[in-house]
Coordinates of C-alpha atoms and ligand atoms in Angstrom, one line a residue:
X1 CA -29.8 19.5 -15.7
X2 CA -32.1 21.7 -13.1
X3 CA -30.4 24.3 -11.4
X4 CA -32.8 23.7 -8.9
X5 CA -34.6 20.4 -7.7
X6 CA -36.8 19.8 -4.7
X7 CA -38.3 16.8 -3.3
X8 CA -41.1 17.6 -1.0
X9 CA -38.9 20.3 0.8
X10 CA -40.6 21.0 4.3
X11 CA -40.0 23.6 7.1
X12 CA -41.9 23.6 10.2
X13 CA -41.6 25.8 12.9
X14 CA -42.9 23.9 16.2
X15 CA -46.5 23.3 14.6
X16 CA -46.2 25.5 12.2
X17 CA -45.5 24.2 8.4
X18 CA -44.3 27.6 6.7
X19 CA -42.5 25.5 3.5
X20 CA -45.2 22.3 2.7
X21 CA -44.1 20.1 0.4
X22 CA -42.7 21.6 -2.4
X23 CA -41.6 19.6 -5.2
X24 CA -39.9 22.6 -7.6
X25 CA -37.7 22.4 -10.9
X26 CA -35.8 25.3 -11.9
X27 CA -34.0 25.4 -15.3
X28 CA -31.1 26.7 -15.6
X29 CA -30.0 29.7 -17.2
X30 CA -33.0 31.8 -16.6
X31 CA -34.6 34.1 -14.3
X32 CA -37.4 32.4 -11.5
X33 CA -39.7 34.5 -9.4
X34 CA -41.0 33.1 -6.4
X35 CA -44.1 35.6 -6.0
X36 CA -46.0 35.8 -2.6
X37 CA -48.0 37.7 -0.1
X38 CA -45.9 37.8 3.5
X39 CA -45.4 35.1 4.9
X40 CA -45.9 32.9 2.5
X41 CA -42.4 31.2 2.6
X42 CA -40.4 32.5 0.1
X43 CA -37.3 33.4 2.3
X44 CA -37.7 30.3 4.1
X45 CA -37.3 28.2 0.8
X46 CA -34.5 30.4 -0.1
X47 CA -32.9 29.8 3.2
X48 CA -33.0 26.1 2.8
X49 CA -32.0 26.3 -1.2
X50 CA -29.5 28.0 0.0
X51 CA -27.9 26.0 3.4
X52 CA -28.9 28.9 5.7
X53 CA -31.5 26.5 7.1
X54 CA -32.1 23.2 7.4
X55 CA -35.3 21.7 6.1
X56 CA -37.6 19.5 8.6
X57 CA -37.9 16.9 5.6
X58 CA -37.9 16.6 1.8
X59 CA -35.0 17.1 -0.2
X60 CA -33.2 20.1 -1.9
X61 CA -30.6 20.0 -5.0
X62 CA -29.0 23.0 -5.9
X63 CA -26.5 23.1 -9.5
X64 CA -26.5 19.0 -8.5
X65 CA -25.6 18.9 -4.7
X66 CA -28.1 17.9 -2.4
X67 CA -28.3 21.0 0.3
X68 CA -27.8 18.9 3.5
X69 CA -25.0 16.2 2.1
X70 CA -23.3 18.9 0.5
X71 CA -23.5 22.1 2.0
X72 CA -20.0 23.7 1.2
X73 CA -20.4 23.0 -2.6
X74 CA -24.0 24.2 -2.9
X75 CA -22.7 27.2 -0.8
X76 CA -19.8 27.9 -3.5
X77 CA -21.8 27.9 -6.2
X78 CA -23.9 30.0 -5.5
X79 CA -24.4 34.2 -4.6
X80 CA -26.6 35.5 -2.2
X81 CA -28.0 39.2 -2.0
X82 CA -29.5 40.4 0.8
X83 CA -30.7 44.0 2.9
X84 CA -27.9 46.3 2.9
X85 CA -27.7 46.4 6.4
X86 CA -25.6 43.7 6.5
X87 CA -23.0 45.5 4.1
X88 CA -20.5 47.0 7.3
X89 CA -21.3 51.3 7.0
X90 CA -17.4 52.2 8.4
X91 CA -16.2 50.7 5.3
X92 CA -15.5 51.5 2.3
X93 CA -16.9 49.8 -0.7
X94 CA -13.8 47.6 -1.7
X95 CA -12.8 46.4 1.6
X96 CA -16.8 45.3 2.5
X97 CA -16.2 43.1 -0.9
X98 CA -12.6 42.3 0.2
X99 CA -13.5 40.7 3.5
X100 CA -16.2 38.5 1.4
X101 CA -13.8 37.6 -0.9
X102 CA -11.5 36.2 1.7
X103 CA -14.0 34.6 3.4
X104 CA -14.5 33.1 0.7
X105 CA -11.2 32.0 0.2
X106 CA -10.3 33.6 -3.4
X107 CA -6.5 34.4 -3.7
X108 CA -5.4 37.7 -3.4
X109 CA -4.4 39.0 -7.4
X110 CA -7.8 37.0 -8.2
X111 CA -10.3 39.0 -5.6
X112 CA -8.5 42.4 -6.7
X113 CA -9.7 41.6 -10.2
X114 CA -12.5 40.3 -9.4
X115 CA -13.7 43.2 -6.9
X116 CA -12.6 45.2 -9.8
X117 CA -14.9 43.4 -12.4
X118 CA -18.2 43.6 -10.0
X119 CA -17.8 47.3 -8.9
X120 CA -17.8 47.9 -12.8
X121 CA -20.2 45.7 -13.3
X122 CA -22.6 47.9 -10.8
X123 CA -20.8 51.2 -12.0
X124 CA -19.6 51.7 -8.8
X125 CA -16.0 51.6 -9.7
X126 CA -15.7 55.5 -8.7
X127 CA -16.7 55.1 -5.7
X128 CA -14.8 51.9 -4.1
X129 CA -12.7 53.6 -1.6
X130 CA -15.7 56.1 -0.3
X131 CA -17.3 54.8 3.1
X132 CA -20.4 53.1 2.6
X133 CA -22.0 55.1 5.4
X134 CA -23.0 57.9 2.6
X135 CA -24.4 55.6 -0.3
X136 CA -27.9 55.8 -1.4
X137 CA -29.8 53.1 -1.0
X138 CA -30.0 52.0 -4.7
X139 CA -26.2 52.2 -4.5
X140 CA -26.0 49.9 -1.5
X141 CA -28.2 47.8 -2.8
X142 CA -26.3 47.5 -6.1
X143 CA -23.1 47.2 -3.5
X144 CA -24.7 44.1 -2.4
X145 CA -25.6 42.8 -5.7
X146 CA -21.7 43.3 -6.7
X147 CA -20.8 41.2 -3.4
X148 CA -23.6 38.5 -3.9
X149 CA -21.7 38.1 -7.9
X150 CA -17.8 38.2 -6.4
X151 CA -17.0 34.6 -6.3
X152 CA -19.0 34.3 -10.1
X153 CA -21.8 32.3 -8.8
X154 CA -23.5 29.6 -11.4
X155 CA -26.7 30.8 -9.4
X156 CA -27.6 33.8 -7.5
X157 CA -30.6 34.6 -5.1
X158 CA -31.9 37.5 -4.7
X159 CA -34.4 37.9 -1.7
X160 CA -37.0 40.4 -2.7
X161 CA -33.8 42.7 -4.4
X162 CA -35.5 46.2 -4.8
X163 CA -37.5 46.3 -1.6
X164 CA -38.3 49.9 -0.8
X165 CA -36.4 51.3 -2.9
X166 CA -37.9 54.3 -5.6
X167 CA -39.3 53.4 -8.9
X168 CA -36.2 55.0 -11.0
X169 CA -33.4 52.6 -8.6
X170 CA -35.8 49.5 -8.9
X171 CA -35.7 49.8 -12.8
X172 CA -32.1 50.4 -12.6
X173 CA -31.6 46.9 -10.5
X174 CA -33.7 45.6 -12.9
X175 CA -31.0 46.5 -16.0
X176 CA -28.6 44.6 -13.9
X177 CA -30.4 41.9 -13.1
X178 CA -31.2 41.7 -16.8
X179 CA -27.6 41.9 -17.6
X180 CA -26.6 39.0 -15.4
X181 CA -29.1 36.7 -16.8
X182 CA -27.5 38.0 -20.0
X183 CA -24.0 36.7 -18.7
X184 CA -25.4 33.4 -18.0
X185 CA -26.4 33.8 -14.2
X186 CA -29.0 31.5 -13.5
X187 CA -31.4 33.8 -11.3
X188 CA -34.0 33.0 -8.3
X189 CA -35.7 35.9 -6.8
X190 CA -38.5 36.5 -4.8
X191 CA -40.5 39.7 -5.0
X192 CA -43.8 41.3 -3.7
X193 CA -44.2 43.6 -6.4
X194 CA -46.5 42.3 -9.7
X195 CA -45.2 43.9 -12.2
X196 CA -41.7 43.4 -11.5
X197 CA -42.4 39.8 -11.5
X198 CA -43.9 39.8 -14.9
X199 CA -41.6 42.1 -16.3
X200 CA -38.7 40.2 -15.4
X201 CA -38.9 37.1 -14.9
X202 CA -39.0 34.3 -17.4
X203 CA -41.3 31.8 -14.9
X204 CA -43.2 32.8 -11.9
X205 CA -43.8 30.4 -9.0
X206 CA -47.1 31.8 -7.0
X207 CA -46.4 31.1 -3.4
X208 CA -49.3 30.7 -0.3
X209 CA -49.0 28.8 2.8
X210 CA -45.8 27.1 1.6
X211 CA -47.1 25.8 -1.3
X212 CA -46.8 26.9 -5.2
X213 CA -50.0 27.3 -6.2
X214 CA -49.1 28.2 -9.6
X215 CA -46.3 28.0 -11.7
X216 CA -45.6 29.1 -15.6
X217 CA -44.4 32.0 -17.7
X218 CA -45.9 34.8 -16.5
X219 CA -47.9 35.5 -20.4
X220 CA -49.1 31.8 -19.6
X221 CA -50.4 32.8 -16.0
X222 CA -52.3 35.8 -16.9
X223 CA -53.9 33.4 -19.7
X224 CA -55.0 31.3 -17.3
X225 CA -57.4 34.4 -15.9
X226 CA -60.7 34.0 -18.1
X227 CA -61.0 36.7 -20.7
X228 CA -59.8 40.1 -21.6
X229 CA -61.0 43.4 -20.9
X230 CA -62.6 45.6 -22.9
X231 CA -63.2 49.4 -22.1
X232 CA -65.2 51.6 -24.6
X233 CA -65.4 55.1 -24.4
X234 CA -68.4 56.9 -25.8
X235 CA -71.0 59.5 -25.0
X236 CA -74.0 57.0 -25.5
X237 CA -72.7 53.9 -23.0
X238 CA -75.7 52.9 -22.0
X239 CA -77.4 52.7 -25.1
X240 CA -74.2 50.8 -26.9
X241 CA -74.5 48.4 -24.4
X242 CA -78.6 47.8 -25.0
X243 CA -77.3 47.3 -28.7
X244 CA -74.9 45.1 -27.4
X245 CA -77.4 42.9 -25.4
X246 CA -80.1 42.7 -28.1
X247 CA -77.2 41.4 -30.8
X248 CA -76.3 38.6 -28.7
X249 CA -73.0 38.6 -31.2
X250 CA -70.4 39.7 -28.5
X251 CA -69.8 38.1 -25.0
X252 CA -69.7 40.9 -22.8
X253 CA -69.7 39.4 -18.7
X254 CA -69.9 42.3 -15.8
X255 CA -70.4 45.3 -17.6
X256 CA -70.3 48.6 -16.0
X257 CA -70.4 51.9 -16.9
X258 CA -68.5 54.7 -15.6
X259 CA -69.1 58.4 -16.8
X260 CA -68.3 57.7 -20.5
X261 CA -66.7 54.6 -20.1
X262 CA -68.3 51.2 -20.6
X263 CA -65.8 48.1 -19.4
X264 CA -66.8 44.6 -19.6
X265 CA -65.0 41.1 -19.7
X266 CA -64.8 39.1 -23.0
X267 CA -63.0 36.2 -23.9
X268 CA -61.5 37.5 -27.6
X269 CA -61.3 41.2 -28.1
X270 CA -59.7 40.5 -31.6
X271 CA -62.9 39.4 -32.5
X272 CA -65.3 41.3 -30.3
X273 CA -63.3 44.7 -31.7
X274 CA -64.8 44.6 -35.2
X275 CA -68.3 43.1 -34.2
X276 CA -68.6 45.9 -32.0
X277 CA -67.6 49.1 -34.0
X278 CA -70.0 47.5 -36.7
X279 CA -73.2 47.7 -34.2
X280 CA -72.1 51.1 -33.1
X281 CA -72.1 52.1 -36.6
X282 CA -75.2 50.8 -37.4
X283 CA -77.4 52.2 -34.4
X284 CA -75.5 55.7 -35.1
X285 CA -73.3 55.5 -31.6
X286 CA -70.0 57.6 -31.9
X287 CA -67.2 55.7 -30.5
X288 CA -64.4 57.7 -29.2
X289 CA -61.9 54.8 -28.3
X290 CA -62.1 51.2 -27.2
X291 CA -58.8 49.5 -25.2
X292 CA -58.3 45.9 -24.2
X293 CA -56.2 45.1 -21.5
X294 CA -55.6 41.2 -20.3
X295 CA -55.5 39.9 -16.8
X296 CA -52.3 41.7 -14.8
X297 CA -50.3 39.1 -12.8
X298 CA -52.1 40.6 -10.0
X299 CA -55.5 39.3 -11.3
X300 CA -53.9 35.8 -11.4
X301 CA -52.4 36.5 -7.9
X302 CA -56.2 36.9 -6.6
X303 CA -57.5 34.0 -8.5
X304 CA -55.3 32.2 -6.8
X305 CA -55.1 33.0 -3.2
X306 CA -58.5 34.8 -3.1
X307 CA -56.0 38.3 -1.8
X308 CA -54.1 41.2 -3.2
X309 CA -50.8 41.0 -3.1
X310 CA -50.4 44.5 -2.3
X311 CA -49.6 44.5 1.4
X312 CA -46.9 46.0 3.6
X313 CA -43.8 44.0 4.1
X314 CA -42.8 42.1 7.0
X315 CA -39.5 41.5 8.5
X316 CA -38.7 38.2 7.3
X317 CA -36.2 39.9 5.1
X318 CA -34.2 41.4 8.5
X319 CA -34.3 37.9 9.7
X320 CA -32.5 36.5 6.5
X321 CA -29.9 38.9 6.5
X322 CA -29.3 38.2 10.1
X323 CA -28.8 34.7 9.6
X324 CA -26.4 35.1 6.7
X325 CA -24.9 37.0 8.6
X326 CA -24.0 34.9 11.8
X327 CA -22.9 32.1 9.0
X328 CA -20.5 34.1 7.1
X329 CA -18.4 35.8 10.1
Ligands
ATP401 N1 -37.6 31.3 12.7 C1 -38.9 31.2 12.6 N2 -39.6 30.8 13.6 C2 -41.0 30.7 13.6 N3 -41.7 31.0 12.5 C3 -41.0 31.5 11.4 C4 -39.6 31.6 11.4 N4 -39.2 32.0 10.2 C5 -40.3 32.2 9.5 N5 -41.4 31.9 10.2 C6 -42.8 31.9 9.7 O1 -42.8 31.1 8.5 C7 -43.7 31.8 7.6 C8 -43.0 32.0 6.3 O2 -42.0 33.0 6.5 P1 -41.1 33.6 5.3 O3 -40.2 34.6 5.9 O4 -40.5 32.5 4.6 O5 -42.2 34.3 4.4 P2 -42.0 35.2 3.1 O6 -42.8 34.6 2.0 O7 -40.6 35.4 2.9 O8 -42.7 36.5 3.6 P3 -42.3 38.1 3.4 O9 -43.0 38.5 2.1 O10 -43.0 38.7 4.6 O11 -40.8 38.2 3.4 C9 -44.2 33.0 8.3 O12 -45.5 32.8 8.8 C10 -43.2 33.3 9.3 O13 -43.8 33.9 10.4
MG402 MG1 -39.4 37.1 2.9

């Protein structure tokens, strides 16, 4: 069964189509990035996946119920995590995941154990009766993370989970992240950052103007991006890279040269490698290293949508939590 199944799942705003069409199939059990510049309707498809909004047209099943027809099941099953904004500051940690809990309708003994089980979960267990008004970020944000996990969800979303936070949290939300995919957590999260996408997530949908433009493994993506890259350093560039041109034995496309360094696209450095150090050798070239590197997620990001990813946020995230908000109290 898919975790998640769409069927030409539109939103339109007035004229304006910000989900188009999208016909999506999420496995279960694993972790799905929806990668895309702003604006491209990632919160918006979470919002619908998720019952927050409804969709203009198309369809939308999430762990088997249909997101319109079945709201309150779709909503039961699953965990949200949002800004930390809309965690309440004048509380203290156990009593913001208390009130979630009953609005959520668990039983007393059970949400005590359970509120228990997802502050250890987030090692926050020391700190559940200190206000949340003096948490760091990362530890809100892993407050949230423990709220969006209290009623066990078979699916949680998580809307772009380590936005402006510092590299050292973000890799720490990533060992929990990790560890709830290990526990079975089927996980959908959007992201603008590259490398989080392709370090975590086991497919990557590339999202622009509503529509996936892409979709795979992230290893299959970036093989999608002709070639690898091959830099070379040496003190004689220029004159490798003659030798290079008169052997006609390695592909080399765009070369440049920068101070020592000449770089150049080929399609198979494990062959190129060899081929190479053997003309250097012959036309007496010292060669003080050579490095490939493949195509970076970001590389398949502008092969895509003709941009770089790398753009300031938005508010659409603000807007989300707002939402969620208003719908939970
Ligand atoms: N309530 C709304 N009314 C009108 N337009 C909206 C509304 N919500 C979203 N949009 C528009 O729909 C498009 C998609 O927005 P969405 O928030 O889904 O993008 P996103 O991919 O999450 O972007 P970001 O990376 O900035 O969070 C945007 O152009 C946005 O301005
Ligand atoms: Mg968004």
């Amino acid at each position: 069964m898919y975790i998640i199944e769409t069927d030409k799942l539109t939103k339109k705003f007035n004229n304006f189509t910000a989900v188009d069409g999208l016909d999506l199939k999420i496995e279960e059990g694993g972790l799905f990035g929806l990668l895309g510049p702003n604006g491209a309707g990632k919160s918006t498809t979470m919002y619908m996946l998720s019952t927050i909004l409804e969709p203009t047209s198309g369809s939308a099943k999430v762990n088997g119920f249909d997101v319109q027809k079945e709201a309150e099941e779709v909503r039961k099953s699953i965990g949200i995590v949002f800004q930390d904004h809309t965690l309440d500051d004048r509380l203290n940690a156990y009593d913001n995941l208390d009130i979630h809990g009953r609005l959520y309708g668990i039983p007393g003994p059970k949400r005590a154990q359970r509120i228990k089980e997802v502050l250890e979960l987030v090692d926050l267990q020391d700190w559940a009766r200190q206000l949340v008004r003096v948490f760091s970020g990362g530890m809100k944000r892993r407050l949230e993370i423990a709220r969006g996990l209290l009623q066990t969800p078979k699916l949680l979303f998580m809307d772009e989970p380590t936005l402006g936070l510092d590299p050292q949290t973000r890799r720490h939300i990533w060992e929990y992240i990790q560890k709830l995919r290990g526990e079975g957590v089927s996980i959908v999260l959007s992201t603008h950052y590259l490398e989080e996408a392709d370090f975590l997530c086991d497919k990557v949908a590339i999202i622009d103007h509503g529509k996936i433009v892409a979709l795979d493994t992230p290893a299959n993506l970036k093989n999608r991006v002709q070639g690898s890259f091959i830099q070379i350093d040496c003190p004689e560039p220029q004159k490798l890279l003659n030798v290079i041109g008169k052997s006609k034995t390695v592909s080399h496309a765009n070369a440049k040269i920068t101070g020592t360094l000449l770089s150049f696209g080929t399609p198979d450095p494990a062959h190129a490698i060899p081929l190479l150090m053997k003309l250097a050798d012959k036309a007496g070239i010292k060669v003080d290293s050579i490095e490939t590197h493949k195509p970076s997620l970001e590389d398949v990001f502008i092969h895509y949508t003709g941009r770089s990813i790398r753009e300031e946020k938005g508010s659409g995230m603000e807007e989300f939590a707002r939402r969620m908000h208003a719908r939970r109290t």
